[in-house]
Coordinates of N, CA and C in Angstrom, one line a residue:
M1 N -24.5 -37.3 196.7 CA -25.8 -37.7 196.6 C -26.2 -38.5 195.4
A2 N -27.0 -39.5 195.5 CA -27.3 -40.3 194.4 C -28.9 -40.3 194.2
G3 N -29.3 -40.4 193.1 CA -30.8 -40.4 192.8 C -31.0 -41.7 192.0
R4 N -32.1 -42.3 192.3 CA -32.4 -43.6 191.7 C -33.5 -43.5 190.7
G5 N -33.2 -44.1 189.5 CA -34.2 -44.1 188.5 C -34.7 -45.6 188.0
E6 N -35.8 -45.9 187.8 CA -36.3 -47.1 187.6 C -36.4 -47.3 185.9
R7 N -35.9 -48.3 185.5 CA -35.9 -48.7 184.1 C -36.9 -49.8 183.9
G8 N -37.9 -49.8 183.2 CA -39.0 -50.8 182.9 C -40.1 -50.8 183.9
K9 N -41.1 -51.2 183.5 CA -42.5 -51.1 184.3 C -42.3 -52.0 185.4
G10 N -41.7 -53.1 185.7 CA -41.6 -53.8 186.7 C -40.5 -53.4 187.8
G11 N -40.0 -52.3 187.6 CA -39.1 -52.0 188.6 C -37.8 -52.6 188.4
Q12 N -37.5 -53.3 187.4 CA -36.3 -54.0 187.4 C -35.4 -53.0 186.8
D13 N -34.0 -53.7 186.7 CA -32.9 -52.8 186.1 C -32.6 -51.4 186.8
N14 N -32.8 -51.3 188.1 CA -32.7 -49.9 188.7 C -31.1 -49.4 188.4
V15 N -31.0 -48.1 188.2 CA -29.7 -47.6 187.9 C -29.5 -46.4 188.9
T16 N -28.4 -46.3 189.4 CA -28.1 -45.3 190.3 C -27.3 -44.0 189.6
V17 N -27.8 -43.0 189.6 CA -27.3 -41.8 188.8 C -26.7 -40.7 189.9
Q18 N -25.5 -40.2 189.8 CA -25.2 -39.2 190.9 C -25.9 -37.9 190.5
L19 N -26.4 -37.3 191.6 CA -27.1 -36.0 191.0 C -25.9 -34.8 191.4
P20 N -26.2 -33.7 190.3 CA -25.2 -32.6 190.4 C -25.1 -32.0 191.7
A21 N -23.7 -31.6 192.1 CA -23.6 -31.0 193.5 C -24.1 -29.6 193.4
K22 N -24.8 -29.2 194.4 CA -25.5 -28.1 194.6 C -24.7 -26.9 195.5
P23 N -24.7 -25.6 195.2 CA -24.4 -24.7 196.2 C -25.0 -25.0 197.7
R24 N -24.3 -24.6 198.7 CA -24.8 -24.6 200.0 C -26.0 -23.8 200.3
K25 N -26.1 -22.6 199.5 CA -27.3 -21.6 199.8 C -27.2 -20.6 198.5
Q26 N -28.2 -20.0 198.4 CA -28.5 -18.9 197.5 C -28.2 -17.8 197.9
P27 N -27.4 -16.8 197.3 CA -27.3 -15.5 197.9 C -28.5 -14.7 197.9
K28 N -28.7 -13.8 198.6 CA -30.0 -12.9 198.7 C -29.6 -11.4 198.5
Q29 N -28.7 -11.0 199.2 CA -28.2 -9.5 199.2 C -27.2 -9.3 198.1
A30 N -27.2 -8.0 197.7 CA -26.3 -7.7 196.5 C -25.1 -7.9 196.7
R31 N -24.6 -7.6 197.9 CA -23.1 -8.0 198.1 C -22.8 -9.6 198.0
S32 N -23.5 -10.3 198.6 CA -23.3 -11.9 198.5 C -23.6 -12.3 197.0
V33 N -24.5 -11.6 196.3 CA -24.8 -12.1 194.8 C -23.6 -11.7 194.1
A34 N -23.0 -10.5 194.3 CA -21.7 -10.3 193.7 C -20.6 -11.2 193.9
L35 N -20.7 -11.7 195.2 CA -19.5 -12.3 195.6 C -19.4 -13.8 194.9
V36 N -20.8 -14.4 194.8 CA -20.9 -15.6 194.1 C -20.5 -15.6 192.9
E37 N -20.9 -14.5 192.2 CA -20.9 -14.4 190.8 C -19.2 -14.2 190.5
A38 N -18.4 -13.6 191.4 CA -17.1 -13.4 191.2 C -16.4 -14.8 191.3
L39 N -16.9 -15.6 192.2 CA -16.4 -16.9 192.6 C -16.6 -17.7 191.1
K40 N -17.8 -17.7 190.6 CA -18.1 -18.5 189.3 C -17.5 -18.0 188.0
T41 N -17.1 -16.7 188.0 CA -16.1 -16.1 187.0 C -15.0 -16.5 187.1
A42 N -14.3 -16.5 188.3 CA -13.1 -16.9 188.5 C -12.8 -18.3 188.2
G43 N -13.9 -19.2 188.8 CA -13.7 -20.6 188.6 C -13.8 -21.1 186.9
R44 N -14.7 -20.2 186.3 CA -14.8 -20.5 184.8 C -13.6 -20.3 184.2
E45 N -13.0 -19.0 184.6 CA -11.7 -18.8 183.9 C -10.7 -19.6 184.1
I46 N -10.5 -20.2 185.5 CA -9.5 -21.3 185.6 C -9.9 -22.6 184.8
L47 N -11.1 -22.9 184.9 CA -11.3 -24.2 184.0 C -11.0 -24.0 182.7
E48 N -11.2 -22.9 182.0 CA -11.1 -22.8 180.6 C -9.6 -22.5 180.2
K49 N -9.0 -21.8 181.2 CA -7.5 -21.6 180.8 C -6.4 -22.6 181.1
E50 N -6.9 -23.2 182.4 CA -5.9 -24.0 183.1 C -6.3 -25.5 183.2
G51 N -7.7 -25.8 183.1 CA -8.0 -27.0 183.2 C -8.7 -27.4 184.5
R52 N -9.3 -28.6 184.5 CA -10.0 -29.0 185.8 C -9.0 -29.3 186.9
E53 N -7.9 -29.8 186.6 CA -6.9 -30.1 187.5 C -6.3 -29.1 188.2
A54 N -6.4 -27.7 187.6 CA -5.8 -26.7 188.3 C -6.8 -25.9 189.2
L55 N -8.1 -26.3 189.3 CA -9.2 -25.6 190.3 C -9.2 -26.4 191.4
S56 N -8.8 -25.7 192.4 CA -8.7 -26.1 193.7 C -9.2 -25.0 194.6
I57 N -9.6 -25.3 195.9 CA -10.0 -24.2 196.9 C -9.1 -23.0 197.0
Y58 N -7.7 -23.5 197.1 CA -6.6 -22.5 197.3 C -6.4 -21.8 196.1
R59 N -6.4 -22.5 194.8 CA -6.3 -21.7 193.5 C -7.4 -20.6 193.5
L60 N -8.7 -21.1 193.7 CA -9.8 -20.2 193.7 C -9.6 -19.1 194.4
C61 N -8.9 -19.3 195.8 CA -9.0 -18.2 196.8 C -8.0 -17.3 196.2
D62 N -7.0 -17.6 195.7 CA -5.8 -16.9 195.3 C -6.1 -16.2 193.9
Y63 N -7.0 -16.7 193.2 CA -7.4 -16.0 191.9 C -8.4 -15.1 192.1
S64 N -9.4 -15.3 193.0 CA -10.7 -14.4 193.1 C -10.5 -13.3 194.3
G65 N -9.4 -13.5 195.1 CA -9.2 -12.7 196.2 C -10.3 -12.9 197.3
V66 N -11.1 -14.0 197.1 CA -12.1 -14.3 198.2 C -11.5 -15.1 199.3
A67 N -11.8 -14.9 200.5 CA -11.4 -15.8 201.6 C -12.0 -17.2 201.5
I68 N -11.2 -18.3 202.0 CA -11.7 -19.5 201.9 C -12.9 -19.6 202.7
S69 N -13.2 -19.1 203.7 CA -14.3 -19.2 204.7 C -15.5 -18.7 204.0
S70 N -15.3 -17.7 203.1 CA -16.4 -17.1 202.3 C -16.7 -18.0 201.2
I71 N -15.9 -18.6 200.5 CA -16.0 -19.6 199.5 C -16.8 -20.9 200.0
Y72 N -16.4 -21.3 201.2 CA -17.2 -22.5 201.6 C -18.7 -22.1 202.2
E73 N -18.8 -20.8 202.5 CA -20.2 -20.5 202.8 C -21.4 -20.7 201.8
Y74 N -20.8 -20.6 200.5 CA -21.7 -21.0 199.5 C -21.4 -22.1 198.6
F75 N -20.3 -22.4 198.6 CA -19.8 -23.9 197.7 C -18.8 -24.7 198.8
P76 N -19.7 -25.6 199.3 CA -19.0 -26.6 200.0 C -18.0 -27.5 199.4
T77 N -18.1 -27.6 198.2 CA -16.9 -28.5 197.5 C -16.8 -27.7 196.0
I78 N -15.7 -28.0 195.5 CA -15.4 -27.6 194.2 C -16.3 -28.1 193.3
E79 N -16.8 -29.2 193.4 CA -17.8 -29.8 192.5 C -19.1 -29.0 192.6
S80 N -19.5 -28.5 193.7 CA -20.7 -27.7 193.7 C -20.6 -26.3 192.9
L81 N -19.1 -25.8 192.9 CA -18.9 -24.7 192.1 C -19.0 -24.9 190.6
I82 N -18.4 -26.1 190.2 CA -18.3 -26.3 188.9 C -19.8 -26.6 188.3
G83 N -20.6 -27.3 189.2 CA -21.9 -27.6 188.8 C -22.8 -26.2 188.6
A84 N -22.3 -25.2 189.4 CA -23.3 -23.9 189.3 C -22.6 -23.1 188.0
I85 N -21.5 -23.4 187.7 CA -20.8 -22.7 186.5 C -21.4 -23.4 185.3
F86 N -21.5 -24.7 185.3 CA -22.0 -25.6 184.2 C -23.5 -25.0 183.8
E87 N -24.3 -24.9 185.1 CA -25.7 -24.3 184.7 C -25.8 -23.0 184.1
D88 N -24.9 -22.2 184.6 CA -24.9 -20.7 184.1 C -24.6 -20.8 182.7
Y89 N -23.5 -21.8 182.2 CA -23.1 -22.1 180.9 C -24.3 -22.6 180.0
R90 N -25.1 -23.5 180.5 CA -26.0 -23.9 179.8 C -27.1 -23.0 179.4
A91 N -27.3 -22.1 180.6 CA -28.3 -20.9 180.6 C -28.0 -20.0 179.4
D92 N -26.6 -19.7 179.3 CA -26.0 -18.8 178.3 C -26.3 -19.5 176.9
M93 N -26.0 -20.7 177.0 CA -26.1 -21.4 175.5 C -27.5 -21.3 175.0
R94 N -28.5 -21.6 176.0 CA -29.8 -21.3 175.6 C -30.2 -20.0 175.0
L95 N -29.8 -19.0 175.6 CA -30.0 -17.7 175.2 C -29.3 -17.4 174.0
Q96 N -28.2 -17.8 173.7 CA -27.5 -17.4 172.7 C -28.0 -18.3 171.2
V97 N -28.5 -19.5 171.6 CA -29.1 -20.4 170.2 C -30.5 -19.8 170.0
I98 N -31.2 -19.2 171.0 CA -32.6 -18.5 170.6 C -32.2 -17.2 169.9
A99 N -31.2 -16.5 170.3 CA -30.8 -15.2 169.7 C -30.4 -15.5 168.4
N100 N -29.6 -16.6 168.0 CA -29.2 -17.0 166.6 C -30.2 -17.4 165.9
I101 N -31.3 -18.0 166.2 CA -32.6 -18.5 165.6 C -33.1 -17.1 165.1
H102 N -33.2 -16.2 166.1 CA -34.1 -14.9 165.5 C -33.2 -14.0 164.8
A103 N -32.0 -14.3 164.7 CA -30.9 -13.5 163.8 C -30.8 -14.0 162.5
L104 N -31.4 -15.0 162.2 CA -31.4 -15.8 160.9 C -32.1 -14.8 160.0
P105 N -31.6 -14.8 158.8 CA -32.2 -13.8 157.7 C -33.6 -14.4 157.3
A106 N -34.4 -13.4 156.7 CA -35.7 -13.8 156.2 C -35.6 -15.0 155.4
T107 N -34.6 -15.3 154.6 CA -34.5 -16.2 153.7 C -34.2 -17.6 154.2
A108 N -34.0 -17.7 155.5 CA -33.6 -18.9 156.2 C -34.6 -19.8 156.2
T109 N -34.4 -21.2 156.3 CA -35.4 -22.1 156.2 C -35.5 -22.9 157.7
L110 N -36.5 -23.6 157.8 CA -36.6 -24.6 158.9 C -35.3 -25.4 159.3
Y111 N -34.7 -26.0 158.1 CA -33.5 -26.6 158.3 C -32.3 -25.9 158.8
D112 N -32.2 -24.7 158.3 CA -31.1 -23.6 158.8 C -31.3 -23.5 160.3
G113 N -32.6 -23.4 160.9 CA -32.7 -23.1 162.4 C -32.3 -24.5 163.0
I114 N -32.6 -25.5 162.5 CA -32.2 -26.9 163.2 C -30.9 -27.0 163.2
E115 N -30.1 -26.7 162.1 CA -28.8 -26.8 162.3 C -28.1 -25.7 163.3
V116 N -28.6 -24.8 163.4 CA -28.2 -23.6 164.3 C -28.2 -24.4 165.8
I117 N -29.3 -24.8 166.2 CA -29.6 -25.6 167.5 C -28.5 -26.9 167.5
L118 N -28.4 -27.5 166.7 CA -27.4 -28.7 166.6 C -26.0 -28.1 166.8
R119 N -25.5 -27.4 165.9 CA -24.1 -27.0 166.0 C -23.7 -26.2 167.4
T120 N -24.8 -25.5 167.8 CA -24.5 -24.8 169.2 C -24.7 -26.0 170.2
G121 N -25.4 -26.7 170.0 CA -25.7 -27.9 171.2 C -24.4 -28.9 171.4
L122 N -24.0 -29.4 170.2 CA -23.1 -30.4 170.0 C -21.7 -29.7 170.4
G123 N -21.5 -28.3 169.8 CA -20.3 -27.7 170.2 C -20.1 -27.5 171.6
G124 N -21.4 -27.2 172.3 CA -21.1 -26.8 173.6 C -20.8 -28.3 174.5
L125 N -21.5 -29.4 174.1 CA -21.2 -30.5 174.9 C -19.6 -31.0 174.6
H126 N -19.0 -30.8 173.5 CA -17.7 -31.0 173.3 C -16.9 -30.1 174.0
R127 N -17.2 -28.8 174.2 CA -16.4 -27.9 174.8 C -16.2 -28.3 176.3
W128 N -17.4 -28.6 177.0 CA -17.5 -29.0 178.3 C -16.8 -30.3 178.6
L129 N -16.8 -31.3 177.6 CA -16.2 -32.6 177.6 C -14.6 -32.3 177.8
Q130 N -14.2 -31.3 177.1 CA -12.7 -30.9 177.2 C -12.4 -30.3 178.5
V131 N -13.2 -29.6 179.0 CA -13.0 -28.8 180.4 C -13.2 -29.7 181.5
D132 N -14.3 -30.5 181.5 CA -14.5 -31.4 182.8 C -15.3 -32.6 182.1
S133 N -14.5 -33.6 182.0 CA -15.3 -34.8 181.3 C -16.2 -35.6 182.2
Q134 N -15.7 -35.6 183.5 CA -16.6 -36.3 184.5 C -17.8 -35.7 184.8
L135 N -17.7 -34.2 184.9 CA -19.0 -33.7 185.1 C -20.0 -33.7 183.8
S136 N -19.2 -33.6 182.7 CA -20.1 -33.8 181.6 C -20.8 -35.1 181.4
I137 N -20.2 -36.1 181.7 CA -20.8 -37.4 181.6 C -22.0 -37.5 182.7
K138 N -21.5 -37.2 184.0 CA -22.6 -37.1 184.9 C -23.8 -36.2 184.6
A139 N -23.7 -35.1 184.0 CA -24.7 -34.3 183.6 C -25.6 -35.0 182.4
A140 N -24.7 -35.7 181.5 CA -25.5 -36.5 180.6 C -26.4 -37.4 181.1
Y141 N -26.1 -38.2 182.1 CA -26.9 -39.2 182.6 C -28.0 -38.5 183.5
Y142 N -27.8 -37.6 184.1 CA -28.8 -36.8 184.8 C -29.8 -36.2 183.8
G143 N -29.3 -35.8 182.8 CA -30.2 -35.2 181.8 C -31.0 -36.2 181.3
E144 N -30.6 -37.4 181.1 CA -31.6 -38.6 180.8 C -32.9 -38.7 181.7
L145 N -32.5 -38.5 183.1 CA -33.4 -38.7 184.2 C -34.5 -37.6 184.0
V146 N -34.0 -36.4 183.6 CA -34.8 -35.3 183.3 C -35.8 -35.4 182.2
R147 N -35.3 -36.0 181.1 CA -36.1 -36.2 179.9 C -37.0 -37.1 180.0
L148 N -36.7 -38.3 180.8 CA -37.7 -39.3 181.3 C -38.7 -38.9 182.3
E149 N -38.7 -37.8 182.8 CA -39.3 -37.1 183.8 C -39.4 -37.9 185.2
I150 N -38.0 -38.6 185.4 CA -37.9 -39.1 186.7 C -37.5 -38.1 187.8
V151 N -36.8 -37.1 187.4 CA -36.5 -36.1 188.2 C -36.8 -34.8 187.4
K152 N -37.3 -33.6 188.3 CA -37.6 -32.5 187.8 C -36.7 -31.5 187.7
P153 N -36.2 -30.8 186.6 CA -35.0 -30.0 186.6 C -35.4 -28.6 187.0
E154 N -34.4 -27.7 187.4 CA -34.6 -26.3 187.7 C -34.6 -25.6 186.4
R155 N -33.7 -26.0 185.6 CA -33.6 -25.3 184.3 C -33.2 -26.3 183.2
F156 N -33.8 -26.3 182.1 CA -33.4 -27.4 181.1 C -33.4 -26.6 179.7
W157 N -32.3 -26.4 179.2 CA -32.0 -25.2 178.2 C -32.7 -25.5 177.0
I158 N -33.0 -26.8 176.5 CA -33.6 -27.2 175.2 C -35.2 -26.8 175.3
A159 N -35.7 -26.7 176.5 CA -37.1 -26.7 176.6 C -37.6 -25.3 175.9
M160 N -36.8 -24.2 176.0 CA -37.2 -23.1 175.4 C -36.8 -22.8 173.9
V161 N -35.9 -23.7 173.6 CA -35.2 -23.7 172.3 C -36.1 -24.2 171.2
I162 N -36.6 -25.2 171.4 CA -37.6 -25.9 170.4 C -38.8 -24.9 170.1
P163 N -39.4 -24.5 171.1 CA -40.6 -23.5 170.9 C -40.2 -22.3 170.2
A164 N -39.1 -21.7 170.2 CA -38.4 -20.7 169.6 C -38.4 -21.1 168.1
L165 N -37.8 -22.2 167.8 CA -37.7 -22.9 166.5 C -39.0 -22.9 165.6
V166 N -40.0 -23.4 166.4 CA -41.5 -23.7 165.9 C -41.9 -22.3 165.5
Q167 N -41.9 -21.4 166.5 CA -42.4 -20.1 166.4 C -41.9 -19.4 165.0
R168 N -40.3 -19.4 165.0 CA -39.8 -18.9 163.9 C -40.1 -19.2 162.5
F169 N -40.4 -20.7 162.5 CA -40.7 -21.2 161.1 C -42.0 -22.0 161.1
S170 N -42.9 -21.5 161.8 CA -44.3 -22.1 161.9 C -44.8 -22.7 160.5
E171 N -44.8 -21.7 159.4 CA -45.3 -21.9 158.1 C -44.6 -23.1 157.5
Q172 N -43.5 -23.4 157.8 CA -42.7 -24.6 157.2 C -43.0 -25.9 157.9
I173 N -43.6 -26.0 158.9 CA -44.0 -27.2 159.5 C -45.3 -27.8 158.9
Q174 N -45.2 -29.0 158.2 CA -46.4 -29.4 157.3 C -47.0 -30.6 158.1
V175 N -46.7 -31.1 159.1 CA -47.6 -32.3 159.7 C -48.7 -31.8 160.4
S176 N -49.7 -32.7 160.4 CA -51.0 -32.2 161.0 C -50.8 -32.4 162.6
D177 N -50.3 -33.5 162.9 CA -50.1 -34.0 164.3 C -48.8 -33.0 164.8
R178 N -48.9 -31.8 165.1 CA -47.7 -31.0 165.5 C -47.3 -31.6 167.0
E179 N -48.2 -31.9 167.9 CA -47.9 -32.4 169.1 C -46.9 -33.6 169.1
K180 N -47.3 -34.5 168.1 CA -46.6 -35.6 168.2 C -45.1 -35.4 167.6
A181 N -45.3 -34.6 166.4 CA -43.9 -34.4 165.7 C -43.1 -33.5 166.6
G182 N -43.7 -32.6 167.3 CA -42.7 -31.7 168.2 C -42.1 -32.7 169.3
F183 N -43.0 -33.7 169.9 CA -42.4 -34.6 170.9 C -41.2 -35.4 170.3
L184 N -41.3 -36.0 169.2 CA -40.3 -36.8 168.6 C -39.0 -36.1 168.3
A185 N -39.3 -34.6 167.7 CA -38.0 -33.8 167.5 C -37.5 -33.5 168.8
Y186 N -38.2 -33.1 169.9 CA -37.8 -32.9 171.2 C -36.9 -34.1 171.7
Q187 N -37.3 -35.2 171.6 CA -36.3 -36.4 172.0 C -35.3 -36.4 171.3
A188 N -35.3 -36.3 169.9 CA -34.1 -36.5 169.1 C -33.1 -35.6 169.6
V189 N -33.4 -34.2 169.8 CA -32.7 -33.2 170.1 C -32.1 -33.3 171.5
T190 N -32.6 -34.0 172.3 CA -32.1 -34.0 173.8 C -31.4 -35.4 173.9
A191 N -32.0 -36.4 173.5 CA -31.4 -37.9 173.8 C -30.2 -38.2 173.0
L192 N -30.3 -38.0 171.6 CA -29.1 -38.4 170.7 C -28.0 -37.6 171.0
P193 N -27.9 -36.4 171.2 CA -26.7 -35.6 171.6 C -26.0 -36.2 172.9
R194 N -26.9 -36.5 173.8 CA -26.4 -37.2 175.2 C -25.7 -38.5 175.0
A195 N -26.4 -39.2 174.0 CA -25.7 -40.6 173.5 C -24.5 -40.4 173.0
L196 N -24.3 -39.3 172.0 CA -23.0 -39.2 171.4 C -22.0 -38.8 172.6
L197 N -22.3 -38.0 173.6 CA -21.3 -37.5 174.5 C -20.9 -38.9 175.3
I198 N -21.8 -39.5 175.6 CA -21.6 -40.8 176.4 C -20.9 -42.0 175.8
E199 N -21.3 -42.2 174.4 CA -20.7 -43.4 173.7 C -19.8 -43.1 172.7
K200 N -20.1 -42.1 171.9 CA -19.3 -41.6 170.6 C -18.9 -40.1 170.7
P201 N -18.2 -39.6 171.8 CA -17.9 -38.2 171.7 C -17.1 -37.8 170.5
E202 N -16.5 -38.8 169.8 CA -15.7 -38.2 168.7 C -16.6 -37.9 167.3
Y203 N -17.8 -38.1 167.6 CA -18.9 -37.8 166.6 C -19.4 -36.3 166.8
L204 N -19.1 -35.8 167.9 CA -19.6 -34.4 168.2 C -19.3 -33.3 167.1
L205 N -18.2 -33.3 166.7 CA -17.6 -32.1 166.0 C -17.5 -32.7 164.5
Q206 N -18.1 -33.7 164.1 CA -17.9 -34.4 162.8 C -19.0 -33.6 161.9
E207 N -18.7 -33.0 161.0 CA -19.7 -32.2 160.2 C -20.9 -33.1 159.6
D208 N -20.7 -34.4 159.3 CA -21.7 -35.1 158.9 C -22.8 -35.4 160.0
T209 N -22.5 -35.3 161.3 CA -23.3 -35.6 162.5 C -24.4 -34.7 162.4
V210 N -23.8 -33.5 162.2 CA -25.0 -32.3 162.4 C -26.0 -32.4 161.1
R211 N -25.4 -32.8 159.9 CA -26.2 -32.8 158.8 C -27.2 -34.2 158.9
M212 N -26.7 -35.4 159.3 CA -27.5 -36.3 159.5 C -28.7 -36.0 160.5
L213 N -28.3 -35.6 161.6 CA -29.3 -35.2 162.6 C -30.4 -34.2 162.2
A214 N -29.8 -33.2 161.5 CA -30.6 -32.2 161.0 C -31.7 -32.7 159.9
R215 N -31.3 -33.6 158.9 CA -32.1 -34.1 158.1 C -33.3 -35.1 158.9
M216 N -33.0 -35.8 159.8 CA -33.8 -36.4 160.5 C -34.9 -35.6 161.1
I217 N -34.5 -34.7 161.9 CA -35.3 -33.7 162.6 C -36.2 -33.0 161.6
H218 N -35.5 -32.5 160.6 CA -36.5 -31.7 159.6 C -37.5 -32.6 159.0
A219 N -37.2 -33.9 158.6 CA -38.2 -34.9 158.2 C -39.3 -34.9 159.2
L220 N -39.0 -35.1 160.4 CA -40.2 -35.2 161.5 C -41.2 -33.9 161.4
L221 N -40.7 -32.9 161.0 CA -41.5 -31.7 161.1 C -42.0 -31.3 159.7
T222 N -41.5 -31.9 158.7 CA -42.2 -31.2 157.3 C -42.7 -32.4 156.4
T223 N -42.6 -33.9 156.8 CA -43.0 -34.8 156.0 C -44.7 -34.8 156.2
P224 N -45.3 -34.5 155.0 CA -46.8 -34.4 155.0 C -47.5 -35.8 155.2
D225 N -48.6 -35.7 155.8 CA -49.2 -37.0 156.3 C -49.8 -37.6 154.9
P226 N -49.9 -39.1 154.7 CA -50.4 -39.5 153.5 C -51.8 -39.3 153.5
E227 N -52.3 -39.2 152.2 CA -53.7 -38.9 152.0 C -54.4 -40.2 151.9

């Protein structure tokens, strides 16, 4: 399935972006919820231990002990299963980075919090790029549609992270127009890492990448307005 996003006010330069594959249906009863969780757990373990090429419907059936017919009931394709695993992974990453922000010592600074977000986010992008490069690239393009509000996401991990950062270090944010500064910081945290993933993946784990991005975002939130 493809979604179309328009670039430019005149409707020119249309770009086609493949939307993430979805499960056939959502489980409702406890038994079906447990079955879907077991499939996602098995699929994630195969991906992380053996790689994308090893994950097939037959391998999943053998690894999880779930019948193929039951797998198809919820996941019509392997891509839909991987998409669900990826969504859970991003949700876990969001909770982890928020917990890391709250766990910073009392002496921590806003800059420390920004680095926590960037290290977690860039590390996560790199990890999934190694597991499934095709899905990672598709998700990056889809994330740009979300950022530009061309499509509405079901979950978007960074949307809860920035408010947690601002709440934790509110007294260190010195700009008068917090809405504008927050908007710019949000765009930097979302768009730039995806640009790295798509165009310069080798930058993701380089130490100076985190420092350069952190300094930029820190400046957006702490540079006082001229008198």
